[in-house]
PDB file of C-alpha atoms (C1' of nucleotides) in Angstrom:
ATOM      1  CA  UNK A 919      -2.295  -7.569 -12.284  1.00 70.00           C
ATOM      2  CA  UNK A 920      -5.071  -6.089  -9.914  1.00 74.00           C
ATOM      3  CA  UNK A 921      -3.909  -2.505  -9.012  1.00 88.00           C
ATOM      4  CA  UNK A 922      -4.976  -1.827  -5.325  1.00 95.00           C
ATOM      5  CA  UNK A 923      -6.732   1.268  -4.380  1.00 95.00           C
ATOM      6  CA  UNK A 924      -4.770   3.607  -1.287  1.00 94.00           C
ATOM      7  CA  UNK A 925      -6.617   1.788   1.487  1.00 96.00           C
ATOM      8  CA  UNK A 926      -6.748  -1.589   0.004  1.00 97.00           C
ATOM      9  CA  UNK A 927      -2.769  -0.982  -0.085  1.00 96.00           C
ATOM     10  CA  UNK A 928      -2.167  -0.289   3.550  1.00 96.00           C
ATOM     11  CA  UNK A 929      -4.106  -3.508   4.895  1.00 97.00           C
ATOM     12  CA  UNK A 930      -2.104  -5.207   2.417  1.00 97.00           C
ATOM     13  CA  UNK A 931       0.879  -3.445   4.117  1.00 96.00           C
ATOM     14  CA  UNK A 932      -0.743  -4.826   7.334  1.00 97.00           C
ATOM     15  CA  UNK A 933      -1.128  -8.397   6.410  1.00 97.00           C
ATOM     16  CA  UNK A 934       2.794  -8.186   5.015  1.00 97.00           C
ATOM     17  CA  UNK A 935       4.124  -7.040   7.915  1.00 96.00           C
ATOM     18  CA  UNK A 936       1.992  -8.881  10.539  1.00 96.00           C
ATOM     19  CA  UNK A 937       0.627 -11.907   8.213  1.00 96.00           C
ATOM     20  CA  UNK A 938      -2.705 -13.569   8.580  1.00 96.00           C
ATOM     21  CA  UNK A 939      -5.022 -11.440  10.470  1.00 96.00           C
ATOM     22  CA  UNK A 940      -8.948 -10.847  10.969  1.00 96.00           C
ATOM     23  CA  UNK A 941     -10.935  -7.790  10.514  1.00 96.00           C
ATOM     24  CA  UNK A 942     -10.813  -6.986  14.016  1.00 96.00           C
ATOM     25  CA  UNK A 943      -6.542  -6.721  14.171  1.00 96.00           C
ATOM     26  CA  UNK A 944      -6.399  -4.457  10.673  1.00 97.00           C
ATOM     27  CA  UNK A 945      -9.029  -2.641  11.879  1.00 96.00           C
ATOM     28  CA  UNK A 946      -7.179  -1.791  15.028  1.00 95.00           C
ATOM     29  CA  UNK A 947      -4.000  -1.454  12.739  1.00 95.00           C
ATOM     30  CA  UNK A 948      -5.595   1.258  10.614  1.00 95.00           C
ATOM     31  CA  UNK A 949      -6.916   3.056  13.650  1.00 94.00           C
ATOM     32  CA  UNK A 950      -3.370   3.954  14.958  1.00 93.00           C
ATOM     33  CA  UNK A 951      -2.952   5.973  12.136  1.00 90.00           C
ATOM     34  CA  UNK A 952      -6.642   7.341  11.110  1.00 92.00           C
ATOM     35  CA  UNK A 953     -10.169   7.277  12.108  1.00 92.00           C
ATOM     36  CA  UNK A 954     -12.178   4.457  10.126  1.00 94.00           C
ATOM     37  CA  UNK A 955     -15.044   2.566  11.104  1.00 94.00           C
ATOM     38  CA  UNK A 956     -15.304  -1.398  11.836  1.00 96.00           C
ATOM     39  CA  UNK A 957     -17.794  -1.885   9.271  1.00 96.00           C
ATOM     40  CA  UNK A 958     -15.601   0.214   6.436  1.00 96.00           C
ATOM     41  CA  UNK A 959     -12.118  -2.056   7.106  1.00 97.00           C
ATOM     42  CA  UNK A 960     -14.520  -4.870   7.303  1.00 96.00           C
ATOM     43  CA  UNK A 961     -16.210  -3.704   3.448  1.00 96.00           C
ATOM     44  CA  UNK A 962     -12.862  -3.172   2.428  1.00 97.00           C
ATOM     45  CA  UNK A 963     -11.767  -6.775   2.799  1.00 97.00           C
ATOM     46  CA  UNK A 964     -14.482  -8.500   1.651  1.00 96.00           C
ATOM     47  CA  UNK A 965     -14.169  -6.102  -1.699  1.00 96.00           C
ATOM     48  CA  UNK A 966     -10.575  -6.993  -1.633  1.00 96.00           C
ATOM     49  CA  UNK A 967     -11.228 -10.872  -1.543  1.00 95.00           C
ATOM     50  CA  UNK A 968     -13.891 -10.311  -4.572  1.00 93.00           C
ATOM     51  CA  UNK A 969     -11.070  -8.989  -6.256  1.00 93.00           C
ATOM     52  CA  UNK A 970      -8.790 -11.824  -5.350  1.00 94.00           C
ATOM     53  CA  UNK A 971      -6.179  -9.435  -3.609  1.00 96.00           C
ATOM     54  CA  UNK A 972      -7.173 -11.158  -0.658  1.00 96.00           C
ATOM     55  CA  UNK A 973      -7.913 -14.924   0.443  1.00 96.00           C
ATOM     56  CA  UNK A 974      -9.779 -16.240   3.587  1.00 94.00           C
ATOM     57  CA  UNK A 975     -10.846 -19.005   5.814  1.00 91.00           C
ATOM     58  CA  UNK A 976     -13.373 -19.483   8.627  1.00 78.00           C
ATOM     59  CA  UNK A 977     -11.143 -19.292  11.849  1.00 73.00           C
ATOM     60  CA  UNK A 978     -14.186 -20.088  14.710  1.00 70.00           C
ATOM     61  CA  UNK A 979     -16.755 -17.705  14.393  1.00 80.00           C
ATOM     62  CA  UNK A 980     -14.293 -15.124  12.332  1.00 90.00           C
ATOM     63  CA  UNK A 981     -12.633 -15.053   9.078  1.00 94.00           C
ATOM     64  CA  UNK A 982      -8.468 -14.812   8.713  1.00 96.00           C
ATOM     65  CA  UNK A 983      -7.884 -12.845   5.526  1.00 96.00           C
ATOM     66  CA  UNK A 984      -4.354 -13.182   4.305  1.00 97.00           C
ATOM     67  CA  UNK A 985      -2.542 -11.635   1.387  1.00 97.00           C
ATOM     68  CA  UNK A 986      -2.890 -12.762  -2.073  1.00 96.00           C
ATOM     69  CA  UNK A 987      -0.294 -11.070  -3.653  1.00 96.00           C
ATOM     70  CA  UNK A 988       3.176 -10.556  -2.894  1.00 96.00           C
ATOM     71  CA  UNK A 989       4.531  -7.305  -1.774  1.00 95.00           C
ATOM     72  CA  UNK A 990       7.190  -7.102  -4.432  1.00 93.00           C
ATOM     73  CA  UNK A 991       4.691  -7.958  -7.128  1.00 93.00           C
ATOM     74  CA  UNK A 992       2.303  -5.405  -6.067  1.00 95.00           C
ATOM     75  CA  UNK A 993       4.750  -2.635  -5.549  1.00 94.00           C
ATOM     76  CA  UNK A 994       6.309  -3.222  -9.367  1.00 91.00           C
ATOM     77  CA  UNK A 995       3.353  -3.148 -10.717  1.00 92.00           C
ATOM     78  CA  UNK A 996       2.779   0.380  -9.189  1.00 94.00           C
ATOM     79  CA  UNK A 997       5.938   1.402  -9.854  1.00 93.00           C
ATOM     80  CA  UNK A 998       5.394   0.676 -13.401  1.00 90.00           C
ATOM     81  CA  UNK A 999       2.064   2.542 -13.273  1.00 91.00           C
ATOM     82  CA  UNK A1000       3.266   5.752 -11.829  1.00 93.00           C
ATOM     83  CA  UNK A1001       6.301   5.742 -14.019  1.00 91.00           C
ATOM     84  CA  UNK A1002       4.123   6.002 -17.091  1.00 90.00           C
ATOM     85  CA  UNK A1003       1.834   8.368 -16.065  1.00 92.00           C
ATOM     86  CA  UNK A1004       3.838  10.584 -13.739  1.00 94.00           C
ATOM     87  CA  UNK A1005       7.097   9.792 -16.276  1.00 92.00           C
ATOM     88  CA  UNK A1006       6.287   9.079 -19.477  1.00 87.00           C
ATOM     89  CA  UNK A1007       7.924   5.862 -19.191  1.00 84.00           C
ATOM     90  CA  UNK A1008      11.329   7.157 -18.008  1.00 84.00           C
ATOM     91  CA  UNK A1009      12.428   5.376 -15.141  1.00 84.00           C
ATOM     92  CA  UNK A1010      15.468   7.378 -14.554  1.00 81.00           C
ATOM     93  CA  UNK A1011      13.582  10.397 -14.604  1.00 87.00           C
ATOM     94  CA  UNK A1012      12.414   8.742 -11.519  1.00 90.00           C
ATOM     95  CA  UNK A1013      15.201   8.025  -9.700  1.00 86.00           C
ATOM     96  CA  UNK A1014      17.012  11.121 -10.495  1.00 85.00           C
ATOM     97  CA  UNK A1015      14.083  12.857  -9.060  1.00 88.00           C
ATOM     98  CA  UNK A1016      14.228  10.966  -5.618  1.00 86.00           C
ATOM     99  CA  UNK A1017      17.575  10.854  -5.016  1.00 82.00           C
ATOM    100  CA  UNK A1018      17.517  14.683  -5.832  1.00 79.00           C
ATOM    101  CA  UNK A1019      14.787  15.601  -3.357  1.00 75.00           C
ATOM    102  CA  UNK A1020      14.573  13.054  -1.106  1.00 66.00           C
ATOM    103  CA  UNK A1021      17.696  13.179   1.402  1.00 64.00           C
ATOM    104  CA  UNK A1022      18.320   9.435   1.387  1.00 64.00           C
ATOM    105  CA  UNK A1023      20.516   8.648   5.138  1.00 68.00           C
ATOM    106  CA  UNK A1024      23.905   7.452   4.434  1.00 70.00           C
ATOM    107  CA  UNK A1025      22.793   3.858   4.669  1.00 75.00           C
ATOM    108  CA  UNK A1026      20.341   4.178   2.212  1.00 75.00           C
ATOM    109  CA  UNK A1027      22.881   5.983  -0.174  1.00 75.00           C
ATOM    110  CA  UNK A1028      25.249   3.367   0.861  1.00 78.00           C
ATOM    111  CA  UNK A1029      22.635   0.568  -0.203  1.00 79.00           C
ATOM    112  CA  UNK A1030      22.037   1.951  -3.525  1.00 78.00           C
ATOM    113  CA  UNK A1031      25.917   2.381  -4.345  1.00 78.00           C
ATOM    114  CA  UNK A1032      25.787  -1.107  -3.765  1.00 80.00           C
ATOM    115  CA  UNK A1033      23.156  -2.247  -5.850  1.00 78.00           C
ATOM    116  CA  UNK A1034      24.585  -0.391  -8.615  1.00 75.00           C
ATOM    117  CA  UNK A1035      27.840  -1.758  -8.169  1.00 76.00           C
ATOM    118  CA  UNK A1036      25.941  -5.635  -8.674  1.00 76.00           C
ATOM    119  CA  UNK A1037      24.655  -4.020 -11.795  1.00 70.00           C
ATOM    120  CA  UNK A1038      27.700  -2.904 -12.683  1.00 66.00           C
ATOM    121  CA  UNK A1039      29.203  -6.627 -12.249  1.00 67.00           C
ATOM    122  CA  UNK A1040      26.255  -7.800 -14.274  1.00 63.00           C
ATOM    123  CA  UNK A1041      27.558  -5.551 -17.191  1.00 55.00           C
ATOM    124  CA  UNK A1042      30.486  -3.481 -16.230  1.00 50.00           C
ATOM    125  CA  UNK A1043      31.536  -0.463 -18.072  1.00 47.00           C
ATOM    126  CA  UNK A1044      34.889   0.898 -17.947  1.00 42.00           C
ATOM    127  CA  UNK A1045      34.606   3.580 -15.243  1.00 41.00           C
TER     128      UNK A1045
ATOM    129  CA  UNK B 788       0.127  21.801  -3.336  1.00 71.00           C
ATOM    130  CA  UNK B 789      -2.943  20.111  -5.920  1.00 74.00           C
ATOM    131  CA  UNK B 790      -2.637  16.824  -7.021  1.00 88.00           C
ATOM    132  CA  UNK B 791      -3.280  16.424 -10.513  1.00 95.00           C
ATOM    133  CA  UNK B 792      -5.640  13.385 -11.752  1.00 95.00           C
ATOM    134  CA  UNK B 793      -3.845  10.976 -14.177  1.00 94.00           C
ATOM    135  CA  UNK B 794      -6.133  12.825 -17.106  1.00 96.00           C
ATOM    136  CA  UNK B 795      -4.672  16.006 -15.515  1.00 97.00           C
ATOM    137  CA  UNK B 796      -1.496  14.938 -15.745  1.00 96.00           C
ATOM    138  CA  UNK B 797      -1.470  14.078 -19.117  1.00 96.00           C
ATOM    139  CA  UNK B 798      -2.711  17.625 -20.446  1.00 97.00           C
ATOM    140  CA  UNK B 799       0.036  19.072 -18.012  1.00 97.00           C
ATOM    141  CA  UNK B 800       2.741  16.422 -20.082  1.00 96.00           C
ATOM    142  CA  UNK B 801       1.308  18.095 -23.786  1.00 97.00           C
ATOM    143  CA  UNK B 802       1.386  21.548 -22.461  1.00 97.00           C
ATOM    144  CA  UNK B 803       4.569  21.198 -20.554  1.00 97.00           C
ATOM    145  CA  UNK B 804       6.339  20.155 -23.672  1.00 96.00           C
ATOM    146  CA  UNK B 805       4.445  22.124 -26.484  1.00 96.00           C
ATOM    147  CA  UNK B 806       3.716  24.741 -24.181  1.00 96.00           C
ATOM    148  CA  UNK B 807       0.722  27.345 -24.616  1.00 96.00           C
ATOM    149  CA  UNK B 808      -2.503  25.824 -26.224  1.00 96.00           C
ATOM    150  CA  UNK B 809      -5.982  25.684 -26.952  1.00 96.00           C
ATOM    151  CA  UNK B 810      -8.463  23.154 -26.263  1.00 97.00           C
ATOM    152  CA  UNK B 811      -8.074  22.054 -29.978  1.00 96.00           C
ATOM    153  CA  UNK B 812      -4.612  21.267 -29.753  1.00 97.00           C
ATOM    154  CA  UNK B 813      -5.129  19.518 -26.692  1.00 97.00           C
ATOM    155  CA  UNK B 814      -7.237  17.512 -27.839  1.00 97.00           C
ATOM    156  CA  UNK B 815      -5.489  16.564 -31.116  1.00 96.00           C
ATOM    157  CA  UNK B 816      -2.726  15.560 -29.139  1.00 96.00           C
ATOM    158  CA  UNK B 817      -4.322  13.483 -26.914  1.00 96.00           C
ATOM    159  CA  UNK B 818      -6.403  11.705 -29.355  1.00 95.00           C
ATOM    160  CA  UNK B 819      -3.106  10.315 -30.846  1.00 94.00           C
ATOM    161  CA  UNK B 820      -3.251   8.114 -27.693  1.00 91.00           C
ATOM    162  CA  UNK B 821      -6.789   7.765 -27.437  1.00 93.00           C
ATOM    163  CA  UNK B 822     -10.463   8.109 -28.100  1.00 93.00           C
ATOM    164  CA  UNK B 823     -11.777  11.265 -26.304  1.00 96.00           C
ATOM    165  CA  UNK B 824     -14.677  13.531 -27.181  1.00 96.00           C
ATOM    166  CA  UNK B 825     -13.799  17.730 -27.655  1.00 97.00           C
ATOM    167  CA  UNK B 826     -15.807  18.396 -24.764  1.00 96.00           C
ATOM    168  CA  UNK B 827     -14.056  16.343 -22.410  1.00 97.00           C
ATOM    169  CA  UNK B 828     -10.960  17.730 -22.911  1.00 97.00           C
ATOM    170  CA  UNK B 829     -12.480  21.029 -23.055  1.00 97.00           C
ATOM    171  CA  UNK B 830     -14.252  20.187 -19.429  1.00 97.00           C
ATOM    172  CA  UNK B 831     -10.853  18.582 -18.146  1.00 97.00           C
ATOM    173  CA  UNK B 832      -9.429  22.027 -19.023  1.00 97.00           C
ATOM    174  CA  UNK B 833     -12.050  23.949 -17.166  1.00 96.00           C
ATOM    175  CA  UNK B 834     -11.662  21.999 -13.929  1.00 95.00           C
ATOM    176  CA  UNK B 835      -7.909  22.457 -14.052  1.00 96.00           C
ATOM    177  CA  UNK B 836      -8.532  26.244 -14.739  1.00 95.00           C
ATOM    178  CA  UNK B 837     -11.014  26.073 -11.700  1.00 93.00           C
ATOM    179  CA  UNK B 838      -8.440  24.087  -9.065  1.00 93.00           C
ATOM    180  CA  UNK B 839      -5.615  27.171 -10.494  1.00 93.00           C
ATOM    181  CA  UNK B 840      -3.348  23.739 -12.471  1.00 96.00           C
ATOM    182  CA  UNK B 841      -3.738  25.924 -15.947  1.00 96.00           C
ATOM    183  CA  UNK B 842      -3.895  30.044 -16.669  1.00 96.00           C
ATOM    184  CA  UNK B 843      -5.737  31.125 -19.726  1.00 94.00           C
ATOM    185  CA  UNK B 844      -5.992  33.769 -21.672  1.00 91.00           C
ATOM    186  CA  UNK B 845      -8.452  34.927 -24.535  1.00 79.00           C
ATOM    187  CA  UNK B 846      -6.985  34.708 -28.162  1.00 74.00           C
ATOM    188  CA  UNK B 847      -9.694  35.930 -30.516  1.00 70.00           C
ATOM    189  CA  UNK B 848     -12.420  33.873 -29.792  1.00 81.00           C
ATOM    190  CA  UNK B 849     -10.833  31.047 -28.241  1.00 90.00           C
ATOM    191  CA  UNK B 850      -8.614  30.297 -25.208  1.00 94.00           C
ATOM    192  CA  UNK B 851      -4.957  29.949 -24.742  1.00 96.00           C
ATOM    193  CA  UNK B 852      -4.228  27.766 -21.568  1.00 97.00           C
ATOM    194  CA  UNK B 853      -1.088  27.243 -19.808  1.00 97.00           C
ATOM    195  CA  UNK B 854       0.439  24.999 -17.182  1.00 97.00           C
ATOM    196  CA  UNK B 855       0.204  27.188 -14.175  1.00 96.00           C
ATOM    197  CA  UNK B 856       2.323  24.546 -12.409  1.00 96.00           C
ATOM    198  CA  UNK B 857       6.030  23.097 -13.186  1.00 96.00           C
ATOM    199  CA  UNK B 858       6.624  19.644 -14.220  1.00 95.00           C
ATOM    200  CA  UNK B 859       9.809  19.646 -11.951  1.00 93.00           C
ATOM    201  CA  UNK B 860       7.228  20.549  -8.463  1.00 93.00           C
ATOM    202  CA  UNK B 861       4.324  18.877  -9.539  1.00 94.00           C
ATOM    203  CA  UNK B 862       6.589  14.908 -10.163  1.00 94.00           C
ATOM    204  CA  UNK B 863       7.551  15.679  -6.385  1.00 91.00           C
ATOM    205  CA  UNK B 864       5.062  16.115  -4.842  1.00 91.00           C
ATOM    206  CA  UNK B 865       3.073  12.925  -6.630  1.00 94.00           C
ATOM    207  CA  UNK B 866       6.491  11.195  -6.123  1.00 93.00           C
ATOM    208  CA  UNK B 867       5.722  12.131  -2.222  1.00 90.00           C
ATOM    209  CA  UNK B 868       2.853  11.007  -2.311  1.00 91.00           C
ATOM    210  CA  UNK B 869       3.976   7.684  -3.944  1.00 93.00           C
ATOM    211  CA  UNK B 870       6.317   7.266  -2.198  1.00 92.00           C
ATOM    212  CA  UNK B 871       3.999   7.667   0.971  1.00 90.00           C
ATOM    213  CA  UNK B 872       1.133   5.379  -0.031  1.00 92.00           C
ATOM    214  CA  UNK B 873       3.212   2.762  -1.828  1.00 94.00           C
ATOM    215  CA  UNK B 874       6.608   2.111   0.357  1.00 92.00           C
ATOM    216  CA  UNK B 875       5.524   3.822   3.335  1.00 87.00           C
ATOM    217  CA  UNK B 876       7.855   6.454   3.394  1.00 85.00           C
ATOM    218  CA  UNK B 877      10.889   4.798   1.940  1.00 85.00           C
ATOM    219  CA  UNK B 878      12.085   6.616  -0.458  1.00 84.00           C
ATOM    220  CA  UNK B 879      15.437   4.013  -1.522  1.00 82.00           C
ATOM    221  CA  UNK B 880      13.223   1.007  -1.045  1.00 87.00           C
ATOM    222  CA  UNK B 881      11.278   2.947  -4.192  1.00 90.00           C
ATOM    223  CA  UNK B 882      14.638   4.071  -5.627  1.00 87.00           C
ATOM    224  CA  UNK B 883      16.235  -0.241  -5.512  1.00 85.00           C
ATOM    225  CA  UNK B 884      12.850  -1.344  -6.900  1.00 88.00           C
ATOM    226  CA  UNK B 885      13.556   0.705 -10.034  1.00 86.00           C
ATOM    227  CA  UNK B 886      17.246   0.022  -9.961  1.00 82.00           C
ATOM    228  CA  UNK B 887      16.553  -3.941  -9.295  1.00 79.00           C
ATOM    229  CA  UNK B 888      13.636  -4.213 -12.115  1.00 75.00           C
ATOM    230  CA  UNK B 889      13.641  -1.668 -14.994  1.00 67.00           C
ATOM    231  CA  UNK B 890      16.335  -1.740 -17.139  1.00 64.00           C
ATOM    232  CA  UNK B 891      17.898   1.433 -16.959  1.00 64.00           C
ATOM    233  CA  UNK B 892      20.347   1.530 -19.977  1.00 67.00           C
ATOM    234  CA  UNK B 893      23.908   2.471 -19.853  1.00 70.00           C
ATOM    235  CA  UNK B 894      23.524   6.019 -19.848  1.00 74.00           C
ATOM    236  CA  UNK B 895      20.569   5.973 -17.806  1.00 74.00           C
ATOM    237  CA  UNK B 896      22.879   4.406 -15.024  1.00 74.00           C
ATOM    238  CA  UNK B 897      25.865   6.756 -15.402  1.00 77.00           C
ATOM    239  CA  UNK B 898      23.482   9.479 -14.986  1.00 78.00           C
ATOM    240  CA  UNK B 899      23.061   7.990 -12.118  1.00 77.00           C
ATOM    241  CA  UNK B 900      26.217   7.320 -10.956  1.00 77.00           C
ATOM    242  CA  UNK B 901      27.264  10.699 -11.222  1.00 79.00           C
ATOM    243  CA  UNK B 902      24.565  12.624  -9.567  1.00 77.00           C
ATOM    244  CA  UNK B 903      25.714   9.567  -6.501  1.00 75.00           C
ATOM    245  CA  UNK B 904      28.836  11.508  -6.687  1.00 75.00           C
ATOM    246  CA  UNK B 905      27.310  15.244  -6.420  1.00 75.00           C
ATOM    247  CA  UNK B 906      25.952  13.862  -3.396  1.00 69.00           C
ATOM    248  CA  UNK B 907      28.736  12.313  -1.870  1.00 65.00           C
ATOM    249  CA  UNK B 908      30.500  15.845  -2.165  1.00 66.00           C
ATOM    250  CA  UNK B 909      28.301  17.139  -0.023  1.00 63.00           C
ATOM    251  CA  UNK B 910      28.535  14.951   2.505  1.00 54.00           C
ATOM    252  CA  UNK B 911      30.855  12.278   1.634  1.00 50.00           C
ATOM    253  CA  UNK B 912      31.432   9.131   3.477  1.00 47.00           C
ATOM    254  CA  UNK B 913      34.977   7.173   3.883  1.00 42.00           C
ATOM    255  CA  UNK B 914      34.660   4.358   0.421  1.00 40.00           C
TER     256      UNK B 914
ATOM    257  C1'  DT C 193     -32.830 -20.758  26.712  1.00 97.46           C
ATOM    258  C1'  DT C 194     -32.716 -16.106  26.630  1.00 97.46           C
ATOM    259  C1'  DG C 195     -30.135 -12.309  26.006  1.00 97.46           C
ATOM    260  C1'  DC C 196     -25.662 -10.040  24.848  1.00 97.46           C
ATOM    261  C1'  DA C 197     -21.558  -9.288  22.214  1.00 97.46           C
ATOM    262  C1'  DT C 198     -19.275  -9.983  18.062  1.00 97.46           C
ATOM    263  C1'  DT C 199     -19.146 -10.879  13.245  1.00 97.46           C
ATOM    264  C1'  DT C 200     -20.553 -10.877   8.611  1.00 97.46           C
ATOM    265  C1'  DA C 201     -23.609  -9.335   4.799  1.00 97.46           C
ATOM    266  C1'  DC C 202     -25.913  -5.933   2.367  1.00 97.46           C
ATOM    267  C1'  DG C 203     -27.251  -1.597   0.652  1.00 97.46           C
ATOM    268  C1'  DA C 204     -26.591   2.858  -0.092  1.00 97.46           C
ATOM    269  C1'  DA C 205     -24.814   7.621   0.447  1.00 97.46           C
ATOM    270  C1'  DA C 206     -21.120  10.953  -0.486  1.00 97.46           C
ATOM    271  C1'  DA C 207     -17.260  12.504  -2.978  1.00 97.46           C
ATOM    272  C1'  DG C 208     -14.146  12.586  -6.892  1.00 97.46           C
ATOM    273  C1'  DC C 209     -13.114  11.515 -11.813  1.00 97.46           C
ATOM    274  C1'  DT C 210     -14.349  10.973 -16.566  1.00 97.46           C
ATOM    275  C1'  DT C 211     -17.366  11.428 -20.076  1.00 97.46           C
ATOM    276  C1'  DC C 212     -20.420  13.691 -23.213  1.00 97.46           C
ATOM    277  C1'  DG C 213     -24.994  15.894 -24.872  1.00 97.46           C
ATOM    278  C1'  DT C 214     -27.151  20.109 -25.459  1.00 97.46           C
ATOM    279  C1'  DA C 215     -27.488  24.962 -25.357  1.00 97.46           C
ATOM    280  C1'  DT C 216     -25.490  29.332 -26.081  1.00 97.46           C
ATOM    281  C1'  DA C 217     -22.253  32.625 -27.800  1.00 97.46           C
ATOM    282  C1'  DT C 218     -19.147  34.241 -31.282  1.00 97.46           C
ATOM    283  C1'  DG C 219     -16.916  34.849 -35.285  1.00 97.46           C
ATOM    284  C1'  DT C 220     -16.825  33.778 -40.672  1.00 97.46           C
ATOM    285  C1'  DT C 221     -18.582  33.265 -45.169  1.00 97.46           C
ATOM    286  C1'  DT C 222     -21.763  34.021 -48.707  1.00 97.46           C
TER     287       DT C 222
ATOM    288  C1'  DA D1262     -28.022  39.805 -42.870  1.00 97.46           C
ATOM    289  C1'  DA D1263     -28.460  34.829 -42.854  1.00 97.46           C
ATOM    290  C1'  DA D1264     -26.445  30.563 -42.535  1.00 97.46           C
ATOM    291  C1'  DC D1265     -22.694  28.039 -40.928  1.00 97.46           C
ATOM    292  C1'  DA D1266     -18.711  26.556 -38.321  1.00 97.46           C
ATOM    293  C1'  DT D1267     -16.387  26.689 -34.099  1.00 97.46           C
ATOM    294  C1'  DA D1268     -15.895  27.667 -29.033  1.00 97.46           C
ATOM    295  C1'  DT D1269     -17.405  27.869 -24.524  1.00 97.46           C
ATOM    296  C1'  DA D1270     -20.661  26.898 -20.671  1.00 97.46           C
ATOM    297  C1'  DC D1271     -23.524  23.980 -18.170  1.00 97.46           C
ATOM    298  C1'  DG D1272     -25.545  19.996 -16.349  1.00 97.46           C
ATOM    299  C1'  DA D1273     -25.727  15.487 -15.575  1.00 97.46           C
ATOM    300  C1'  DA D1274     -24.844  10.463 -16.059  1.00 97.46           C
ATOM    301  C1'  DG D1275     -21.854   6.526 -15.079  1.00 97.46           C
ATOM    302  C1'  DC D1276     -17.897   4.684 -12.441  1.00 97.46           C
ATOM    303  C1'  DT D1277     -14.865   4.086  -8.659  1.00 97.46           C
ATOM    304  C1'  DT D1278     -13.551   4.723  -3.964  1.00 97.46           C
ATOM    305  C1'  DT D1279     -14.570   5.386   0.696  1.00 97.46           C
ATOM    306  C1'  DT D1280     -17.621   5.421   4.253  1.00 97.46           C
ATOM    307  C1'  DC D1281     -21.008   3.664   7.436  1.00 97.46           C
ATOM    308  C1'  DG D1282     -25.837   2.253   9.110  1.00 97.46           C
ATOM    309  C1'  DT D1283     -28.711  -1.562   9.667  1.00 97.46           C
ATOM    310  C1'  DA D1284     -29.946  -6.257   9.559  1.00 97.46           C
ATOM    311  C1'  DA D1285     -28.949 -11.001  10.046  1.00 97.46           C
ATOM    312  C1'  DA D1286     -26.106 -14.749  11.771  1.00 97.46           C
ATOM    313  C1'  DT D1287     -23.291 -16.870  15.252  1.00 97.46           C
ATOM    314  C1'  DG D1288     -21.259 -17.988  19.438  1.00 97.46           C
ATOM    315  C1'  DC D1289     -20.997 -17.129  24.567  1.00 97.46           C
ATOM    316  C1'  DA D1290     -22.814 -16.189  29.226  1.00 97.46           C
ATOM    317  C1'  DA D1291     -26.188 -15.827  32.701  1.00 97.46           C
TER     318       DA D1291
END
DNA sequence: TTGCATTTACGAAAAGCTTCGTATATGTTT
DNA sequence: AAACATATACGAAGCTTTTCGTAAATGCAA
């Protein structure tokens, strides 16, 4: 699994959230946030397609570039990353460390009660 | 706050849990993982003594470093940073990947369970 | 068709990280 | 003291990432 660099990741995030786009619309994208250059977001992409993160076709005179790997995929295989080097390998570690820090908003809290109560039905314990 | 480099981080790990040490043990330690020349490490060390990540002190002739940062500060603020770059600010969306795709084990989850509960105490919700 | 705007391609610079070779200093042993 | 082992200091090479300037191609407009 190809680990994307920090700017390859947010016009990934781009193309996930607004699908198939050219240069020109992630370049505009990126520029609501930070100062970048046509030429860089355009260097970018084609290093991201040489890489296969990216695929493209010839839409009139411009490319489309679209999203060769999934979102979830992509953010696992970070999340398995950083947990090694950041925690040794514990994933708990982890999550104790966000929910500690971070203050999660009720919903979220509520959403991850949740999702441990489906675990829980996977293989309850006797609490 | 400094963001340590992944070989940063891993000298941090050894002289977070061994604590104190020279570039000797350092580098014993890390060649149980892999191959890396003395000077490397030693060079690693110097940087990190340079950016203020490690303290030193002279010990006959050689030098005794230290973490000059906690491992409890320093996983936040990469976890921030993670956080930032790789779910755009979300820290549960981080928090159900772990949940949803490591295994935590039993104990792992109870841990979890409970510090839920901490939280709930201090602002707790109607379930 | 000639010129203009837009797009892609290419190369390379700048910065950060990792690596190590070589030189120098310092202590130890004979 | 001389030779040796061990430590530090320094510089620089090789890679990756990010950045952009410039050139070449392509379509559109006058």
């Amino acid at each position: 699994m190809v680990k994307p660099t920090d700017s390859e990741l947010e016009i990934l995030h781009v193309l996930w959230v607004n699908g198939p786009s050219t240069v020109r619309q992630i370049h505009e994208e990126l520029s609501r946030n930070r100062d970048i250059g046509y030429t860089t977001a355009l260097k970018l992409m084609q290093i991201m397609y040489d890489k296969g993160l990216l695929t493209r076709t010839e839409d009139a005179r411009s490319h489309v570039y679209t999203a060769a790997v999934s979102e979830e995929d992509t953010q696992r295989s970070l999340v398995d990353r950083f947990v090694e080097t950041t925690f040794r390998g514990s994933a708990s570690k982890l999550v104790m460390q966000v929910l500690g820090h971070h203050k999660a908003s009720r919903e979220e809290l509520d959403e991850i009660k949740n999702l441990l109560k489906q675990l829980d039905q996977t293989s309850p314990d006797k609490q």
